Rosetta silent file (secondary structure, phi, psi, omega in degrees, C-alpha in Angstrom):
SEQUENCE: MKNKENAKKGGRVSALDVFIAVLVLMCIAGVIVRVYVGSDGILPVISPELSEYAVSFEVKQAKASVSGYLSAGESLWTEDGTLFGTVSDNITVTPAQIFVEDSDGKYVSVYSSADIGDNSLVDIKGAASVQGYTADYGFLVNGKTYIAPNFEIELHTEKATVTVIVTGISKVVS
SCORE:     score description
SCORE:     0.000 S_00000001
   1 L     0.000  -39.411  179.246   42.556   80.515  141.557 S_00000001
   2 H   -64.473  -35.069 -179.635   43.609   81.867  138.175 S_00000001
   3 H   -64.648  -37.491  179.648   45.754   84.530  139.830 S_00000001
   4 H   -68.290  -38.792  178.533   47.800   81.907  141.704 S_00000001
   5 H   -67.389  -40.986  178.413   48.447   79.928  138.514 S_00000001
   6 H   -66.417  -35.602 -179.883   49.471   83.078  136.624 S_00000001
   7 H   -67.060  -39.245  178.867   51.752   84.115  139.468 S_00000001
   8 H   -67.221  -40.264  179.531   53.553   80.770  139.382 S_00000001
   9 H   -67.725  -35.286 -178.066   54.032   80.956  135.608 S_00000001
  10 H   -68.273  -23.332 -177.336   55.351   84.538  135.783 S_00000001
  11 L   -83.151  -12.477 -178.727   58.218   83.568  138.116 S_00000001
  12 L   -78.879  148.498  175.881   59.833   81.088  135.726 S_00000001
  13 L  -106.427  121.647 -178.347   62.791   81.994  133.544 S_00000001
  14 L   -94.046  169.922  178.744   62.531   80.611  130.046 S_00000001
  15 H   -63.837  -33.850  178.242   65.295   79.933  127.535 S_00000001
  16 H   -64.750  -39.606  177.740   64.098   82.922  125.530 S_00000001
  17 H   -62.888  -41.886  179.515   64.580   85.201  128.554 S_00000001
  18 H   -65.934  -43.127  178.969   68.140   83.931  129.012 S_00000001
  19 H   -59.886  -45.342 -179.925   68.878   84.381  125.306 S_00000001
  20 H   -65.174  -40.758  179.325   67.628   87.977  125.340 S_00000001
  21 H   -64.447  -42.781  178.380   69.632   88.787  128.493 S_00000001
  22 H   -65.077  -40.393  178.649   72.840   87.356  126.967 S_00000001
  23 H   -62.032  -42.551  178.525   72.193   89.252  123.735 S_00000001
  24 H   -64.650  -42.705  178.539   71.790   92.543  125.635 S_00000001
  25 H   -63.831  -38.568  178.099   75.016   91.897  127.592 S_00000001
  26 H   -65.793  -38.331  177.642   76.888   91.130  124.374 S_00000001
  27 H   -64.245  -42.974  178.404   75.655   94.390  122.829 S_00000001
  28 H   -63.258  -43.926  178.385   76.828   96.355  125.869 S_00000001
  29 H   -62.939  -39.223  178.405   80.224   94.603  125.764 S_00000001
  30 H   -62.858  -40.756  178.191   80.502   95.356  122.041 S_00000001
  31 H   -65.397  -42.780  179.817   79.876   99.054  122.615 S_00000001
  32 H   -62.929  -46.205  179.487   82.492   99.151  125.398 S_00000001
  33 H   -62.963  -41.148 -179.492   85.082   97.363  123.255 S_00000001
  34 H   -62.513  -39.000  179.752   84.350   99.659  120.308 S_00000001
  35 H   -67.103  -44.075 -176.906   84.861  102.748  122.473 S_00000001
  36 H   -80.582  -32.691 -178.886   88.179  101.541  123.898 S_00000001
  37 H   -80.741  -40.149 -178.504   89.544   99.835  120.770 S_00000001
  38 L    96.910  174.920 -174.625   88.546  102.513  118.301 S_00000001
  39 L   -76.523  -17.509 -178.748   87.355  102.311  114.736 S_00000001
  40 L   -84.031   -5.807  175.489   90.593  100.819  113.351 S_00000001
  41 L    78.539   13.298 -179.102   90.130   97.601  115.333 S_00000001
  42 L  -115.992  129.910  177.489   93.508   97.754  117.024 S_00000001
  43 L   -66.098  136.020  178.103   93.892   97.920  120.764 S_00000001
  44 L   -67.853  122.262 -178.397   95.896  100.951  121.802 S_00000001
  45 L  -121.703  134.344  176.283   99.266   99.620  122.902 S_00000001
  46 L   -84.883  110.666 -177.117  102.011  101.663  124.428 S_00000001
  47 L   -91.447  149.938  178.910  105.057  100.570  122.459 S_00000001
  48 L   -64.200  164.692  178.926  108.573  100.890  123.769 S_00000001
  49 L   -68.604  138.264  179.188  110.870  103.607  122.511 S_00000001
  50 L   -74.120  139.698  177.617  112.560  102.811  119.205 S_00000001
  51 E  -123.460  166.053  179.748  116.335  102.326  119.295 S_00000001
  52 E   -86.231  132.689  179.052  118.955  102.026  116.575 S_00000001
  53 E  -130.392  154.509  172.662  119.883   98.497  115.499 S_00000001
  54 E  -105.884  120.714  178.408  122.178   97.034  112.865 S_00000001
  55 E  -107.228  111.445  177.828  120.487   94.329  110.810 S_00000001
  56 E   -85.084  146.537 -174.993  122.996   92.246  108.865 S_00000001
  57 E  -145.392  169.216  177.284  121.710   90.596  105.711 S_00000001
  58 E  -141.528  139.145  174.199  122.667   88.532  102.704 S_00000001
  59 E  -116.343  120.440 -176.793  121.347   88.537   99.148 S_00000001
  60 E   -96.038  137.438  172.744  121.996   85.263   97.323 S_00000001
  61 E    48.706   52.550  174.876  122.606   84.957   93.566 S_00000001
  62 E   -91.262  154.403  174.512  121.708   88.493   92.556 S_00000001
  63 E   -64.706  145.487 -176.167  122.706   89.924   89.191 S_00000001
  64 H   -56.604  -31.605 -178.702  125.948   91.853   89.479 S_00000001
  65 H   -65.521  -26.074 -178.777  124.189   95.080   88.501 S_00000001
  66 H   -66.080  -32.240 -177.594  122.039   94.907   91.660 S_00000001
  67 H   -60.155  -27.714  177.301  125.072   95.344   93.886 S_00000001
  68 H   -70.521  -20.778 -179.671  125.403   98.910   92.623 S_00000001
  69 H   -90.274   -2.738  177.520  121.940   99.720   93.941 S_00000001
  70 L  -111.628   56.749 -179.064  122.813   98.663   97.495 S_00000001
  71 L   -93.595  163.325 -178.014  125.314  101.402   98.241 S_00000001
  72 L   -56.780  135.100  179.273  125.891  103.116  101.576 S_00000001
  73 L    87.804   -8.097 -179.955  123.118  105.508  102.537 S_00000001
  74 L   -69.333  133.595  178.593  120.584  103.944  100.144 S_00000001
  75 E   -78.043  140.224  175.388  117.090  103.749  101.682 S_00000001
  76 E  -112.764  134.196 -176.438  115.414  100.349  101.940 S_00000001
  77 E  -122.703  148.467  174.690  111.617  100.117  101.827 S_00000001
  78 L   -83.266  174.806 -178.192  109.194   97.281  102.585 S_00000001
  79 L   -60.407  -32.379 -178.178  106.500   96.168  100.148 S_00000001
  80 L   -86.311    7.584  176.316  103.903   98.434  101.759 S_00000001
  81 L    88.453    8.040  178.553  106.114  101.526  101.315 S_00000001
  82 L   -83.427  136.475  177.732  107.319  101.738  104.915 S_00000001
  83 E   -64.610  123.721  177.742  110.922  102.800  105.419 S_00000001
  84 E   -86.241  -49.245 -179.301  112.879   99.746  106.603 S_00000001
  85 E   170.312 -166.852  178.163  116.241  101.450  107.113 S_00000001
  86 E  -123.826  145.092 -178.665  119.360  102.638  105.333 S_00000001
  87 E   -69.720  132.442  176.331  122.230  100.587  103.957 S_00000001
  88 L   -79.344  175.667 -173.771  125.412  100.843  106.009 S_00000001
  89 L   -87.850    5.869 -177.605  128.817  101.302  104.412 S_00000001
  90 L  -106.196   68.064  178.834  130.092   97.731  104.857 S_00000001
  91 L   -95.312  131.558  177.382  128.809   95.983  101.706 S_00000001
  92 E  -119.429  129.031  179.811  130.710   92.904  100.478 S_00000001
  93 E  -118.449  124.652  178.557  130.137   91.481   96.998 S_00000001
  94 E  -130.945  154.802  176.420  131.489   88.026   96.079 S_00000001
  95 E   -60.030  140.623 -178.843  130.866   85.706   93.112 S_00000001
  96 L   -79.155  145.296  175.261  127.890   83.438   93.766 S_00000001
  97 E   -83.220  124.826 -179.943  128.325   79.697   94.073 S_00000001
  98 E  -129.979  167.887  178.955  126.313   77.984   91.362 S_00000001
  99 E  -116.916  128.696  178.792  125.987   74.459   90.017 S_00000001
 100 E  -126.462  157.781  179.873  126.634   73.647   86.359 S_00000001
 101 E   -87.062  128.706  178.480  126.609   70.417   84.412 S_00000001
 102 L   -88.180 -175.506 -176.284  130.048   69.133   83.385 S_00000001
 103 L   -65.802  -21.234  178.397  130.889   67.022   80.317 S_00000001
 104 L   -88.065   -0.661 -179.709  130.036   63.795   82.219 S_00000001
 105 L    86.484    7.700  179.009  126.522   65.018   83.004 S_00000001
 106 L   -96.862  149.506  177.623  127.299   65.592   86.691 S_00000001
 107 E   -89.991  131.046 -179.994  126.590   68.838   88.451 S_00000001
 108 E  -124.704  151.947  179.405  129.605   70.565   89.936 S_00000001
 109 E   -85.947  128.687  175.759  129.939   73.647   92.107 S_00000001
 110 E  -138.241  165.716  175.620  131.637   76.669   90.528 S_00000001
 111 E   -97.300  137.609 -175.511  131.746   80.360   91.220 S_00000001
 112 L   -62.155  141.823  172.466  129.809   82.590   88.899 S_00000001
 113 L  -156.936  164.289  179.950  131.613   84.699   86.340 S_00000001
 114 H   -64.934  -21.928 -179.866  130.829   86.321   83.033 S_00000001
 115 H   -65.307  -28.537 -177.439  132.870   83.553   81.329 S_00000001
 116 H   -80.469  -18.810  179.507  130.179   80.972   82.155 S_00000001
 117 L    85.392   25.531 -178.752  127.478   83.056   80.502 S_00000001
 118 L  -105.341   19.938 -179.008  125.249   83.355   83.568 S_00000001
 119 L    61.549   26.542  173.859  125.242   87.183   83.620 S_00000001
 120 L    51.357   84.600  177.200  127.634   87.130   86.559 S_00000001
 121 E   -83.599  144.217 -179.144  125.660   86.296   89.671 S_00000001
 122 E  -131.521  157.307  169.052  126.905   87.630   93.022 S_00000001
 123 E  -105.237  135.123 -177.502  126.248   87.176   96.718 S_00000001
 124 E  -118.404  127.731  174.947  125.927   90.435   98.615 S_00000001
 125 E  -117.995  138.603 -179.442  126.517   90.740  102.356 S_00000001
 126 E  -166.577 -166.756  179.004  125.834   93.934  104.211 S_00000001
 127 E  -144.424  156.758  176.937  124.020   95.663  107.020 S_00000001
 128 E  -129.197  142.843  175.315  121.265   98.196  107.399 S_00000001
 129 E   -90.240  120.401 -177.294  120.725  100.750  110.119 S_00000001
 130 E  -128.986  161.708  172.559  117.128  100.434  111.353 S_00000001
 131 E  -104.961  137.169  179.566  114.937  101.760  114.138 S_00000001
 132 E   178.948 -168.629  176.913  113.064   99.196  116.223 S_00000001
 133 E  -155.198  159.005  176.659  112.771   97.276  119.451 S_00000001
 134 E   -94.309  136.861  176.787  112.749   93.722  120.714 S_00000001
 135 E  -116.792  179.019  179.873  109.509   92.306  122.037 S_00000001
 136 L   -59.735  -29.922 -174.476  108.711   88.977  123.707 S_00000001
 137 L  -104.553    4.840  177.208  108.037   87.415  120.317 S_00000001
 138 E   144.359 -164.057 -177.995  110.903   88.924  118.284 S_00000001
 139 E  -102.711  136.448  179.665  112.282   92.103  116.766 S_00000001
 140 E  -119.034  114.773  175.649  110.026   94.749  115.248 S_00000001
 141 E   -73.564  127.182 -177.321  111.453   97.217  112.733 S_00000001
 142 L    56.434   21.137  179.965  109.770  100.586  113.333 S_00000001
 143 L    74.590    9.003 -174.728  107.521   98.781  115.801 S_00000001
 144 L  -128.913  -49.971 -171.085  105.659   97.105  112.893 S_00000001
 145 E   -91.509  117.100 -179.832  107.666   94.732  110.689 S_00000001
 146 E   -78.544  132.073  172.273  108.699   91.454  112.331 S_00000001
 147 E  -140.292  160.118  177.675  112.131   90.067  111.433 S_00000001
 148 L  -156.767  162.239  175.593  114.444   87.406  112.859 S_00000001
 149 L   -55.920  142.387 -176.344  117.674   85.680  111.804 S_00000001
 150 L    69.754   11.847  178.431  117.151   83.473  108.699 S_00000001
 151 L   -88.388  131.460  177.121  114.001   85.450  107.917 S_00000001
 152 E   -95.619  135.046  177.498  113.530   86.417  104.254 S_00000001
 153 E  -142.338  139.514  178.471  112.028   89.795  103.450 S_00000001
 154 E   -87.665  124.011  179.506  111.583   91.598  100.154 S_00000001
 155 E  -122.295  154.586 -177.139  113.046   95.090  100.232 S_00000001
 156 E  -123.486  140.900  166.792  113.078   97.839   97.626 S_00000001
 157 L  -107.979 -172.504  179.672  115.536  100.575   96.773 S_00000001
 158 L   -64.755  -30.561 -174.404  114.821  103.336   94.316 S_00000001
 159 L  -121.054   -4.522 -175.710  115.989  101.144   91.416 S_00000001
 160 L  -144.574  156.323  172.717  115.950   97.507   92.580 S_00000001
 161 E  -121.701  128.227 -178.314  113.964   94.923   94.479 S_00000001
 162 E  -132.608  150.043  171.846  115.876   92.281   96.425 S_00000001
 163 E  -100.993  114.922 -177.757  115.012   89.428   98.733 S_00000001
 164 E  -102.777  148.205  173.619  117.318   89.638  101.715 S_00000001
 165 E  -106.766  119.971  179.675  117.991   86.964  104.309 S_00000001
 166 E   -71.333  126.303 -179.544  118.444   88.469  107.770 S_00000001
 167 E  -108.347  -15.152  178.803  121.632   87.054  109.284 S_00000001
 168 E  -173.933  156.128  177.936  121.801   89.020  112.520 S_00000001
 169 E  -137.368  123.081  178.681  120.296   91.806  114.619 S_00000001
 170 E  -139.253  143.484 -179.821  122.345   93.802  117.103 S_00000001
 171 E   -76.143  137.025  178.417  121.692   96.952  119.068 S_00000001
 172 L   -83.987  121.462  179.867  123.929   99.885  118.211 S_00000001
 173 L   -90.166  124.250 -177.976  125.622  101.126  121.353 S_00000001
 174 L   -94.122    0.000    0.000  126.076  104.877  121.322 S_00000001
């Protein structure tokens, strides 16, 4: 009689048995993912071939001295030290539009100049030659750095740091 009762109890699946089975399956799945993903935690993705693009940009209200550091052929770097691209030869520098208080206490729009005492602020428009590709979610410079029109990004030259506003991205046709 005891054997029949023990046999009936042995056939049941308890919550602990289910928990242990799920835990073992999760461990196996973790090992499989670790083998295929690798130790850096990034899934291996086959990225498209990089092509040359022209990224037009604008720098608003920079000191006039900065414009000298954005000359043709100058390398641009991201904050993490990755090469962004090189400045193209079509740089335009214009006086920046600023607002000053007039004698009536109202703010009026004027263009910056050394006469106003604001250290001559300028707006810089230009383009950079970059390597990258377009993906479903946007443009990736060097396959890593996401940019889009109206996107602000801090870039560095050898002597200056500027915040550029991306104004356009176009593929260079060879």
